Coordinates of C-alpha atoms and ligand atoms in Angstrom, one line a residue:
M1 CA 0.1 0.0 -0.1
L2 CA 1.2 3.5 -0.9
K3 CA 2.0 5.9 2.1
P4 CA -0.9 8.7 1.0
L5 CA 0.5 11.9 -0.2
Q6 CA 3.9 10.4 0.3
E7 CA 4.7 8.2 -2.2
W8 CA 3.4 8.1 -5.9
I9 CA 3.3 5.8 -9.0
C10 CA 5.6 7.2 -11.9
D11 CA 4.0 7.8 -15.1
C12 CA 6.7 7.0 -17.2
C13 CA 8.2 3.7 -15.5
G14 CA 5.3 2.6 -13.2
K15 CA 7.5 2.1 -10.1
I16 CA 7.0 3.9 -7.0
I17 CA 8.4 7.4 -6.5
P18 CA 9.6 6.8 -2.5
H19 CA 9.1 10.2 -1.6
A20 CA 8.2 13.7 -2.7
D21 CA 11.5 14.8 -3.2
A22 CA 12.3 12.5 -5.7
G23 CA 9.6 13.4 -8.0
Y24 CA 8.7 16.0 -10.7
V25 CA 5.7 17.0 -12.5
I26 CA 5.9 17.9 -16.4
W27 CA 3.4 18.7 -19.0
R28 CA 2.9 20.4 -22.2
H29 CA 1.0 23.3 -23.7
D30 CA -1.1 23.4 -26.9
A31 CA -0.7 26.3 -29.5
D32 CA -2.9 28.4 -27.4
Q33 CA -0.8 28.0 -24.2
R34 CA -3.3 25.8 -22.6
D35 CA -1.6 23.2 -20.5
F36 CA -2.3 19.4 -20.6
D37 CA -0.7 16.0 -20.0
F38 CA 0.2 16.5 -16.7
K39 CA 2.5 13.7 -15.5
I40 CA 4.4 12.7 -12.1
I41 CA 7.5 11.3 -12.9
H42 CA 11.0 10.2 -11.1
K43 CA 13.3 13.3 -11.1
F44 CA 16.1 13.0 -13.7
V45 CA 15.6 9.2 -14.0
C46 CA 12.0 9.3 -16.0
E47 CA 12.3 13.1 -17.6
P48 CA 11.0 12.3 -21.3
P49 CA 11.8 14.8 -24.0
N50 CA 9.4 17.2 -25.3
Y51 CA 7.8 18.2 -22.1
P52 CA 8.4 22.1 -22.0
S53 CA 7.2 22.6 -18.3
S54 CA 8.5 20.8 -15.3
T55 CA 8.2 21.6 -11.5
P56 CA 9.2 19.8 -8.4
L57 CA 6.6 17.6 -7.0
T58 CA 6.8 19.2 -3.5
E59 CA 5.3 22.4 -5.3
F60 CA 1.8 20.5 -5.5
L61 CA 1.5 19.5 -2.2
G62 CA -0.3 20.8 0.8
T63 CA -1.8 24.4 1.4
K64 CA 1.3 25.7 -1.0
G65 CA 0.5 23.3 -3.6
S66 CA -3.2 23.9 -3.5
T67 CA -2.5 27.5 -4.1
Y68 CA -0.3 26.8 -7.3
L69 CA -2.9 24.3 -8.6
L70 CA -5.6 26.8 -8.2
S71 CA -3.8 29.4 -10.1
F72 CA -4.1 27.4 -13.3
I73 CA -7.9 27.6 -13.1
S74 CA -8.3 31.0 -12.3
L75 CA -6.2 34.1 -11.6
G76 CA -8.3 35.1 -8.9
K77 CA -9.9 38.3 -7.2
I78 CA -7.0 40.6 -7.9
K79 CA -5.6 39.5 -11.6
A80 CA -8.9 38.0 -13.1
R81 CA -10.0 41.6 -14.6
G82 CA -11.0 42.7 -17.9
R83 CA -10.1 40.2 -20.9
Y84 CA -8.4 38.2 -18.2
R85 CA -11.7 37.5 -16.4
N86 CA -12.6 33.6 -16.3
Y87 CA -9.1 33.2 -18.2
C88 CA -8.1 29.6 -17.5
H89 CA -5.2 27.7 -19.1
V90 CA -6.1 24.3 -18.5
L91 CA -6.9 22.5 -21.6
D92 CA -8.8 18.9 -20.4
F93 CA -10.4 19.4 -16.7
D94 CA -11.0 15.9 -16.0
E95 CA -7.5 15.1 -16.6
F96 CA -6.4 18.3 -14.5
V97 CA -8.5 17.5 -11.7
D98 CA -6.9 13.7 -11.8
F99 CA -3.6 15.5 -11.1
Y100 CA -5.1 17.8 -8.6
R101 CA -6.6 14.8 -6.6
R102 CA -3.4 13.0 -6.9
V103 CA -1.3 15.6 -5.2
Q104 CA -4.1 16.9 -2.5
I105 CA -6.4 14.1 -1.7
P106 CA -5.1 11.4 0.5
Y107 CA -5.5 7.7 -1.1
Y108 CA -6.5 9.0 -4.6
E109 CA -3.4 8.0 -6.0
E110 CA -3.7 4.2 -5.1
A111 CA -6.9 4.3 -5.6
R112 CA -7.2 5.4 -9.1
T113 CA -5.2 2.3 -10.0
K114 CA -8.5 0.4 -9.8
F115 CA -11.0 2.8 -11.2
N116 CA -11.5 0.6 -14.6
N117 CA -12.3 -2.4 -12.4
P118 CA -15.9 -3.5 -13.6
V119 CA -17.3 -4.5 -10.1
L120 CA -16.1 -0.9 -8.6
L121 CA -18.0 1.1 -11.7
A122 CA -20.9 -0.8 -11.3
E123 CA -20.9 -0.2 -7.6
M124 CA -20.5 3.6 -8.1
E125 CA -22.9 3.8 -10.9
D126 CA -25.5 5.8 -8.7
A127 CA -23.1 7.4 -6.6
S128 CA -23.0 11.1 -6.4
E129 CA -20.2 13.2 -7.9
L130 CA -18.5 13.7 -4.7
H131 CA -18.9 10.0 -3.0
P132 CA -16.1 8.1 -5.1
Y133 CA -13.3 10.7 -4.1
Q134 CA -14.0 11.3 -0.5
E135 CA -10.9 9.8 1.4
D136 CA -12.8 7.1 3.5
V137 CA -14.4 5.9 0.2
L138 CA -11.0 5.9 -1.5
K139 CA -9.3 3.9 1.1
Q140 CA -12.2 1.3 0.9
I141 CA -11.6 1.1 -2.6
I142 CA -8.2 0.4 -2.1
E143 CA -8.9 -2.4 0.4
R144 CA -11.6 -4.1 -1.4
F145 CA -10.5 -4.3 -5.2
Ligands
ZN1 ZN1 9.9 6.5 -13.3

């Protein structure tokens, strides 16, 4: 079992990143500078070419990380004015929120490896949009599937 918010699964090699300092986050931009393809990887060891942006994984953790993550979605009350109102440079919200949960929600990283389980998907069919991603539910998913 992964230690929540201390260990991650590398998106390049599939092996465990044993602590936040060993991790990096990389992503790409489209022609309109919208960000996509966020990956958590081993620092130095697994860095693929053609990813123009990279930031230490530690920058995305805790309250500081939450603040950073939100800056991708909104410029906020101070900067979101005029043509920058509702300016967002995330290309794919589902992908970005998956990344957000990986670095902010305990047990999400391990539970998401089970998200294609057909029994789990059937059980969650009538669940609310919030239910599957709550910490206690994620922990149950890890234990049961
Ligand atoms: Zn790796």
